[in-house]
Amino acid sequence: MKEKIHKTNAARQLDELNIPYELIPYQVDEEDLSAAHVAASLGENIDQVYKTLVLRGDKTGLFVCVIPGAAELDLKAAARASGNKSCEMLHVKELFPLTGYIRGGCSPLGMKKHFPTFIHEDCILWDYIYISAGIRGLQIKMSPNDLLKAAGAVPVPLCR
C-alpha cells in the first residue's frame, strides 16, 4: 500500500498558482543530507537536483539562492546579484525561526516570509529540476521556468 504524501507549504503555493509539479519521495539519510545523496536516491543527475541556501546581505538582509547540487555558491556573485557588497550564509540555528524550514528540507517556496530569490542561470537548460518540497524526504519535480515564476526569482550566475 502506498503511503499518502502530505502537502507541504511549497506544494500548496504551487497549487494556488496552478503550476504543475510532482511530489517525489526519497529515503532520508540523517547522516548525509547532501544533494548528492538526494540525486543518488532519485536516480537523477546531480545537476538537476537544486539546493536552497539562505543568506544575509550587508545591505538588503535575507535572500535565497538556489543552485545545482554539486555546485558551490560564489558569495561575491550572490552579493552582486542581490545588491549587497558582501553576504554570508545564514547560521543553521536561525534557519527554522526565519523560514519555517530545517537544514536538508529548505524550499525556496512556502517560506514564512517571501525573500528575494535568485536561481543559478543554468536551471533553464533542463526540462525539469528538483527542489526540496520543504521537508526531508520529499522533493518537488518541476519546470525551472515555473519555479522562476512561482518564486518570483531571477536567473543569475551564482556558482564558481
JSON list of C-alpha atoms in Angstrom, two decimals:
[
{"chain": "A", "resi": 1, "resn": "MET", "atom": "CA", "xyz": [0.00, 0.00, 0.00]},
{"chain": "A", "resi": 2, "resn": "LYS", "atom": "CA", "xyz": [1.33, 3.41, -0.96]},
{"chain": "A", "resi": 3, "resn": "GLU", "atom": "CA", "xyz": [1.91, 5.90, 1.82]},
{"chain": "A", "resi": 4, "resn": "LYS", "atom": "CA", "xyz": [-0.07, 9.12, 1.43]},
{"chain": "A", "resi": 5, "resn": "ILE", "atom": "CA", "xyz": [2.14, 12.12, 0.72]},
{"chain": "A", "resi": 6, "resn": "HIS", "atom": "CA", "xyz": [1.07, 15.16, 2.71]},
{"chain": "A", "resi": 7, "resn": "LYS", "atom": "CA", "xyz": [1.09, 18.55, 1.02]},
{"chain": "A", "resi": 8, "resn": "THR", "atom": "CA", "xyz": [3.74, 20.99, 2.19]},
{"chain": "A", "resi": 9, "resn": "ASN", "atom": "CA", "xyz": [3.59, 24.80, 2.17]},
{"chain": "A", "resi": 10, "resn": "ALA", "atom": "CA", "xyz": [5.69, 24.75, -1.00]},
{"chain": "A", "resi": 11, "resn": "ALA", "atom": "CA", "xyz": [3.23, 22.40, -2.75]},
{"chain": "A", "resi": 12, "resn": "ARG", "atom": "CA", "xyz": [0.25, 24.47, -1.55]},
{"chain": "A", "resi": 13, "resn": "GLN", "atom": "CA", "xyz": [1.87, 27.60, -3.01]},
{"chain": "A", "resi": 14, "resn": "LEU", "atom": "CA", "xyz": [2.23, 25.85, -6.39]},
{"chain": "A", "resi": 15, "resn": "ASP", "atom": "CA", "xyz": [-1.40, 24.68, -6.20]},
{"chain": "A", "resi": 16, "resn": "GLU", "atom": "CA", "xyz": [-2.57, 28.27, -5.55]},
{"chain": "A", "resi": 17, "resn": "LEU", "atom": "CA", "xyz": [-0.63, 29.41, -8.63]},
{"chain": "A", "resi": 18, "resn": "ASN", "atom": "CA", "xyz": [-1.95, 26.49, -10.75]},
{"chain": "A", "resi": 19, "resn": "ILE", "atom": "CA", "xyz": [1.63, 25.44, -11.51]},
{"chain": "A", "resi": 20, "resn": "PRO", "atom": "CA", "xyz": [2.16, 21.75, -12.38]},
{"chain": "A", "resi": 21, "resn": "TYR", "atom": "CA", "xyz": [4.62, 19.71, -10.30]},
{"chain": "A", "resi": 22, "resn": "GLU", "atom": "CA", "xyz": [5.23, 16.24, -8.92]},
{"chain": "A", "resi": 23, "resn": "LEU", "atom": "CA", "xyz": [5.98, 15.33, -5.30]},
{"chain": "A", "resi": 24, "resn": "ILE", "atom": "CA", "xyz": [8.75, 12.72, -5.28]},
{"chain": "A", "resi": 25, "resn": "PRO", "atom": "CA", "xyz": [9.62, 10.95, -2.01]},
{"chain": "A", "resi": 26, "resn": "TYR", "atom": "CA", "xyz": [13.12, 9.63, -1.30]},
{"chain": "A", "resi": 27, "resn": "GLN", "atom": "CA", "xyz": [14.86, 7.80, 1.53]},
{"chain": "A", "resi": 28, "resn": "VAL", "atom": "CA", "xyz": [16.42, 10.22, 4.02]},
{"chain": "A", "resi": 29, "resn": "ASP", "atom": "CA", "xyz": [19.85, 9.55, 5.50]},
{"chain": "A", "resi": 30, "resn": "GLU", "atom": "CA", "xyz": [20.19, 11.75, 8.60]},
{"chain": "A", "resi": 31, "resn": "GLU", "atom": "CA", "xyz": [23.99, 11.35, 8.34]},
{"chain": "A", "resi": 32, "resn": "ASP", "atom": "CA", "xyz": [24.04, 12.59, 4.73]},
{"chain": "A", "resi": 33, "resn": "LEU", "atom": "CA", "xyz": [21.65, 15.43, 3.90]},
{"chain": "A", "resi": 34, "resn": "SER", "atom": "CA", "xyz": [23.61, 16.35, 0.75]},
{"chain": "A", "resi": 35, "resn": "ALA", "atom": "CA", "xyz": [22.11, 16.97, -2.66]},
{"chain": "A", "resi": 36, "resn": "ALA", "atom": "CA", "xyz": [24.39, 14.17, -3.94]},
{"chain": "A", "resi": 37, "resn": "HIS", "atom": "CA", "xyz": [22.55, 11.71, -1.68]},
{"chain": "A", "resi": 38, "resn": "VAL", "atom": "CA", "xyz": [19.18, 13.03, -2.86]},
{"chain": "A", "resi": 39, "resn": "ALA", "atom": "CA", "xyz": [20.23, 12.73, -6.53]},
{"chain": "A", "resi": 40, "resn": "ALA", "atom": "CA", "xyz": [21.51, 9.18, -5.99]},
{"chain": "A", "resi": 41, "resn": "SER", "atom": "CA", "xyz": [18.29, 8.23, -4.16]},
{"chain": "A", "resi": 42, "resn": "LEU", "atom": "CA", "xyz": [16.21, 9.61, -7.03]},
{"chain": "A", "resi": 43, "resn": "GLY", "atom": "CA", "xyz": [18.47, 8.14, -9.72]},
{"chain": "A", "resi": 44, "resn": "GLU", "atom": "CA", "xyz": [18.79, 11.62, -11.22]},
{"chain": "A", "resi": 45, "resn": "ASN", "atom": "CA", "xyz": [21.59, 13.84, -12.48]},
{"chain": "A", "resi": 46, "resn": "ILE", "atom": "CA", "xyz": [23.07, 15.88, -9.60]},
{"chain": "A", "resi": 47, "resn": "ASP", "atom": "CA", "xyz": [22.96, 18.95, -11.87]},
{"chain": "A", "resi": 48, "resn": "GLN", "atom": "CA", "xyz": [19.14, 18.75, -11.85]},
{"chain": "A", "resi": 49, "resn": "VAL", "atom": "CA", "xyz": [18.82, 18.48, -8.06]},
{"chain": "A", "resi": 50, "resn": "TYR", "atom": "CA", "xyz": [18.95, 22.02, -6.70]},
{"chain": "A", "resi": 51, "resn": "LYS", "atom": "CA", "xyz": [19.72, 23.08, -3.15]},
{"chain": "A", "resi": 52, "resn": "THR", "atom": "CA", "xyz": [18.27, 26.09, -1.39]},
{"chain": "A", "resi": 53, "resn": "LEU", "atom": "CA", "xyz": [20.62, 28.37, 0.55]},
{"chain": "A", "resi": 54, "resn": "VAL", "atom": "CA", "xyz": [19.55, 31.29, 2.73]},
{"chain": "A", "resi": 55, "resn": "LEU", "atom": "CA", "xyz": [21.97, 34.19, 3.09]},
{"chain": "A", "resi": 56, "resn": "ARG", "atom": "CA", "xyz": [22.20, 37.53, 4.85]},
{"chain": "A", "resi": 57, "resn": "GLY", "atom": "CA", "xyz": [23.42, 40.52, 2.87]},
{"chain": "A", "resi": 58, "resn": "ASP", "atom": "CA", "xyz": [25.11, 43.51, 4.46]},
{"chain": "A", "resi": 59, "resn": "LYS", "atom": "CA", "xyz": [22.55, 45.90, 2.90]},
{"chain": "A", "resi": 60, "resn": "THR", "atom": "CA", "xyz": [19.38, 44.03, 1.98]},
{"chain": "A", "resi": 61, "resn": "GLY", "atom": "CA", "xyz": [19.08, 41.44, 4.73]},
{"chain": "A", "resi": 62, "resn": "LEU", "atom": "CA", "xyz": [17.94, 37.90, 3.97]},
{"chain": "A", "resi": 63, "resn": "PHE", "atom": "CA", "xyz": [17.78, 36.45, 0.47]},
{"chain": "A", "resi": 64, "resn": "VAL", "atom": "CA", "xyz": [17.66, 33.00, -1.10]},
{"chain": "A", "resi": 65, "resn": "CYS", "atom": "CA", "xyz": [19.94, 31.32, -3.64]},
{"chain": "A", "resi": 66, "resn": "VAL", "atom": "CA", "xyz": [19.02, 28.10, -5.42]},
{"chain": "A", "resi": 67, "resn": "ILE", "atom": "CA", "xyz": [21.95, 26.29, -7.05]},
{"chain": "A", "resi": 68, "resn": "PRO", "atom": "CA", "xyz": [22.75, 22.88, -8.59]},
{"chain": "A", "resi": 69, "resn": "GLY", "atom": "CA", "xyz": [23.52, 20.19, -6.03]},
{"chain": "A", "resi": 70, "resn": "ALA", "atom": "CA", "xyz": [27.18, 19.69, -6.93]},
{"chain": "A", "resi": 71, "resn": "ALA", "atom": "CA", "xyz": [27.93, 23.40, -7.33]},
{"chain": "A", "resi": 72, "resn": "GLU", "atom": "CA", "xyz": [29.48, 25.75, -4.84]},
{"chain": "A", "resi": 73, "resn": "LEU", "atom": "CA", "xyz": [27.92, 29.15, -4.26]},
{"chain": "A", "resi": 74, "resn": "ASP", "atom": "CA", "xyz": [30.10, 32.10, -5.21]},
{"chain": "A", "resi": 75, "resn": "LEU", "atom": "CA", "xyz": [29.44, 34.54, -2.35]},
{"chain": "A", "resi": 76, "resn": "LYS", "atom": "CA", "xyz": [30.68, 37.51, -4.38]},
{"chain": "A", "resi": 77, "resn": "ALA", "atom": "CA", "xyz": [28.29, 36.65, -7.23]},
{"chain": "A", "resi": 78, "resn": "ALA", "atom": "CA", "xyz": [25.42, 36.18, -4.74]},
{"chain": "A", "resi": 79, "resn": "ALA", "atom": "CA", "xyz": [26.19, 39.55, -3.12]},
{"chain": "A", "resi": 80, "resn": "ARG", "atom": "CA", "xyz": [26.31, 41.25, -6.54]},
{"chain": "A", "resi": 81, "resn": "ALA", "atom": "CA", "xyz": [23.04, 39.64, -7.69]},
{"chain": "A", "resi": 82, "resn": "SER", "atom": "CA", "xyz": [21.25, 40.67, -4.51]},
{"chain": "A", "resi": 83, "resn": "GLY", "atom": "CA", "xyz": [22.50, 44.26, -4.37]},
{"chain": "A", "resi": 84, "resn": "ASN", "atom": "CA", "xyz": [24.91, 43.71, -1.48]},
{"chain": "A", "resi": 85, "resn": "LYS", "atom": "CA", "xyz": [28.62, 44.36, -1.03]},
{"chain": "A", "resi": 86, "resn": "SER", "atom": "CA", "xyz": [29.01, 41.16, 0.96]},
{"chain": "A", "resi": 87, "resn": "CYS", "atom": "CA", "xyz": [26.89, 38.30, 2.26]},
{"chain": "A", "resi": 88, "resn": "GLU", "atom": "CA", "xyz": [27.19, 35.22, 4.42]},
{"chain": "A", "resi": 89, "resn": "MET", "atom": "CA", "xyz": [25.29, 32.01, 4.88]},
{"chain": "A", "resi": 90, "resn": "LEU", "atom": "CA", "xyz": [22.55, 32.16, 7.48]},
{"chain": "A", "resi": 91, "resn": "HIS", "atom": "CA", "xyz": [23.52, 30.21, 10.60]},
{"chain": "A", "resi": 92, "resn": "VAL", "atom": "CA", "xyz": [21.66, 26.88, 10.74]},
{"chain": "A", "resi": 93, "resn": "LYS", "atom": "CA", "xyz": [20.11, 27.74, 14.13]},
{"chain": "A", "resi": 94, "resn": "GLU", "atom": "CA", "xyz": [18.44, 30.80, 12.53]},
{"chain": "A", "resi": 95, "resn": "LEU", "atom": "CA", "xyz": [17.01, 28.85, 9.60]},
{"chain": "A", "resi": 96, "resn": "PHE", "atom": "CA", "xyz": [13.82, 27.48, 11.19]},
{"chain": "A", "resi": 97, "resn": "PRO", "atom": "CA", "xyz": [12.76, 30.62, 13.11]},
{"chain": "A", "resi": 98, "resn": "LEU", "atom": "CA", "xyz": [13.18, 32.80, 9.99]},
{"chain": "A", "resi": 99, "resn": "THR", "atom": "CA", "xyz": [11.98, 30.47, 7.21]},
{"chain": "A", "resi": 100, "resn": "GLY", "atom": "CA", "xyz": [9.95, 27.70, 8.85]},
{"chain": "A", "resi": 101, "resn": "TYR", "atom": "CA", "xyz": [12.31, 25.13, 7.31]},
{"chain": "A", "resi": 102, "resn": "ILE", "atom": "CA", "xyz": [15.13, 22.95, 8.65]},
{"chain": "A", "resi": 103, "resn": "ARG", "atom": "CA", "xyz": [18.51, 22.07, 7.14]},
{"chain": "A", "resi": 104, "resn": "GLY", "atom": "CA", "xyz": [18.01, 19.40, 4.48]},
{"chain": "A", "resi": 105, "resn": "GLY", "atom": "CA", "xyz": [14.39, 20.42, 3.99]},
{"chain": "A", "resi": 106, "resn": "CYS", "atom": "CA", "xyz": [14.54, 24.06, 2.95]},
{"chain": "A", "resi": 107, "resn": "SER", "atom": "CA", "xyz": [12.48, 25.04, -0.09]},
{"chain": "A", "resi": 108, "resn": "PRO", "atom": "CA", "xyz": [12.59, 28.35, -1.97]},
{"chain": "A", "resi": 109, "resn": "LEU", "atom": "CA", "xyz": [8.77, 28.19, -1.93]},
{"chain": "A", "resi": 110, "resn": "GLY", "atom": "CA", "xyz": [6.39, 28.48, 1.00]},
{"chain": "A", "resi": 111, "resn": "MET", "atom": "CA", "xyz": [8.73, 30.17, 3.49]},
{"chain": "A", "resi": 112, "resn": "LYS", "atom": "CA", "xyz": [7.20, 32.07, 6.44]},
{"chain": "A", "resi": 113, "resn": "LYS", "atom": "CA", "xyz": [8.00, 35.27, 4.55]},
{"chain": "A", "resi": 114, "resn": "HIS", "atom": "CA", "xyz": [8.98, 35.81, 0.92]},
{"chain": "A", "resi": 115, "resn": "PHE", "atom": "CA", "xyz": [12.64, 36.76, 0.48]},
{"chain": "A", "resi": 116, "resn": "PRO", "atom": "CA", "xyz": [14.31, 37.92, -2.76]},
{"chain": "A", "resi": 117, "resn": "THR", "atom": "CA", "xyz": [15.22, 34.73, -4.60]},
{"chain": "A", "resi": 118, "resn": "PHE", "atom": "CA", "xyz": [17.94, 34.05, -7.17]},
{"chain": "A", "resi": 119, "resn": "ILE", "atom": "CA", "xyz": [18.34, 30.81, -9.11]},
{"chain": "A", "resi": 120, "resn": "HIS", "atom": "CA", "xyz": [21.51, 29.78, -10.90]},
{"chain": "A", "resi": 121, "resn": "GLU", "atom": "CA", "xyz": [21.08, 30.62, -14.59]},
{"chain": "A", "resi": 122, "resn": "ASP", "atom": "CA", "xyz": [21.81, 27.07, -15.81]},
{"chain": "A", "resi": 123, "resn": "CYS", "atom": "CA", "xyz": [18.43, 25.89, -14.45]},
{"chain": "A", "resi": 124, "resn": "ILE", "atom": "CA", "xyz": [16.77, 26.86, -17.73]},
{"chain": "A", "resi": 125, "resn": "LEU", "atom": "CA", "xyz": [18.89, 24.29, -19.61]},
{"chain": "A", "resi": 126, "resn": "TRP", "atom": "CA", "xyz": [16.75, 21.48, -18.13]},
{"chain": "A", "resi": 127, "resn": "ASP", "atom": "CA", "xyz": [13.20, 20.34, -18.89]},
{"chain": "A", "resi": 128, "resn": "TYR", "atom": "CA", "xyz": [12.76, 19.77, -15.15]},
{"chain": "A", "resi": 129, "resn": "ILE", "atom": "CA", "xyz": [14.66, 20.19, -11.91]},
{"chain": "A", "resi": 130, "resn": "TYR", "atom": "CA", "xyz": [14.16, 19.08, -8.34]},
{"chain": "A", "resi": 131, "resn": "ILE", "atom": "CA", "xyz": [13.88, 21.32, -5.30]},
{"chain": "A", "resi": 132, "resn": "SER", "atom": "CA", "xyz": [13.04, 20.47, -1.71]},
{"chain": "A", "resi": 133, "resn": "ALA", "atom": "CA", "xyz": [9.32, 20.27, -1.00]},
{"chain": "A", "resi": 134, "resn": "GLY", "atom": "CA", "xyz": [10.01, 21.75, 2.44]},
{"chain": "A", "resi": 135, "resn": "ILE", "atom": "CA", "xyz": [10.61, 18.58, 4.43]},
{"chain": "A", "resi": 136, "resn": "ARG", "atom": "CA", "xyz": [13.38, 15.99, 4.42]},
{"chain": "A", "resi": 137, "resn": "GLY", "atom": "CA", "xyz": [12.45, 13.03, 2.24]},
{"chain": "A", "resi": 138, "resn": "LEU", "atom": "CA", "xyz": [10.32, 14.88, -0.31]},
{"chain": "A", "resi": 139, "resn": "GLN", "atom": "CA", "xyz": [11.32, 16.70, -3.48]},
{"chain": "A", "resi": 140, "resn": "ILE", "atom": "CA", "xyz": [9.32, 18.72, -5.99]},
{"chain": "A", "resi": 141, "resn": "LYS", "atom": "CA", "xyz": [9.96, 17.92, -9.65]},
{"chain": "A", "resi": 142, "resn": "MET", "atom": "CA", "xyz": [9.01, 20.88, -11.83]},
{"chain": "A", "resi": 143, "resn": "SER", "atom": "CA", "xyz": [9.89, 23.06, -14.79]},
{"chain": "A", "resi": 144, "resn": "PRO", "atom": "CA", "xyz": [12.63, 25.59, -14.00]},
{"chain": "A", "resi": 145, "resn": "ASN", "atom": "CA", "xyz": [10.61, 28.33, -15.73]},
{"chain": "A", "resi": 146, "resn": "ASP", "atom": "CA", "xyz": [7.67, 27.54, -13.45]},
{"chain": "A", "resi": 147, "resn": "LEU", "atom": "CA", "xyz": [9.97, 27.71, -10.43]},
{"chain": "A", "resi": 148, "resn": "LEU", "atom": "CA", "xyz": [11.27, 31.11, -11.52]},
{"chain": "A", "resi": 149, "resn": "LYS", "atom": "CA", "xyz": [7.67, 32.32, -11.82]},
{"chain": "A", "resi": 150, "resn": "ALA", "atom": "CA", "xyz": [6.47, 30.77, -8.52]},
{"chain": "A", "resi": 151, "resn": "ALA", "atom": "CA", "xyz": [9.45, 32.07, -6.53]},
{"chain": "A", "resi": 152, "resn": "GLY", "atom": "CA", "xyz": [9.44, 35.47, -8.23]},
{"chain": "A", "resi": 153, "resn": "ALA", "atom": "CA", "xyz": [13.06, 34.63, -8.92]},
{"chain": "A", "resi": 154, "resn": "VAL", "atom": "CA", "xyz": [15.71, 35.88, -11.28]},
{"chain": "A", "resi": 155, "resn": "PRO", "atom": "CA", "xyz": [18.13, 33.55, -13.13]},
{"chain": "A", "resi": 156, "resn": "VAL", "atom": "CA", "xyz": [21.69, 34.79, -12.49]},
{"chain": "A", "resi": 157, "resn": "PRO", "atom": "CA", "xyz": [25.21, 33.35, -12.37]},
{"chain": "A", "resi": 158, "resn": "LEU", "atom": "CA", "xyz": [25.72, 32.20, -8.78]},
{"chain": "A", "resi": 159, "resn": "CYS", "atom": "CA", "xyz": [28.29, 29.41, -8.93]},
{"chain": "A", "resi": 160, "resn": "ARG", "atom": "CA", "xyz": [32.04, 29.15, -9.29]}
]
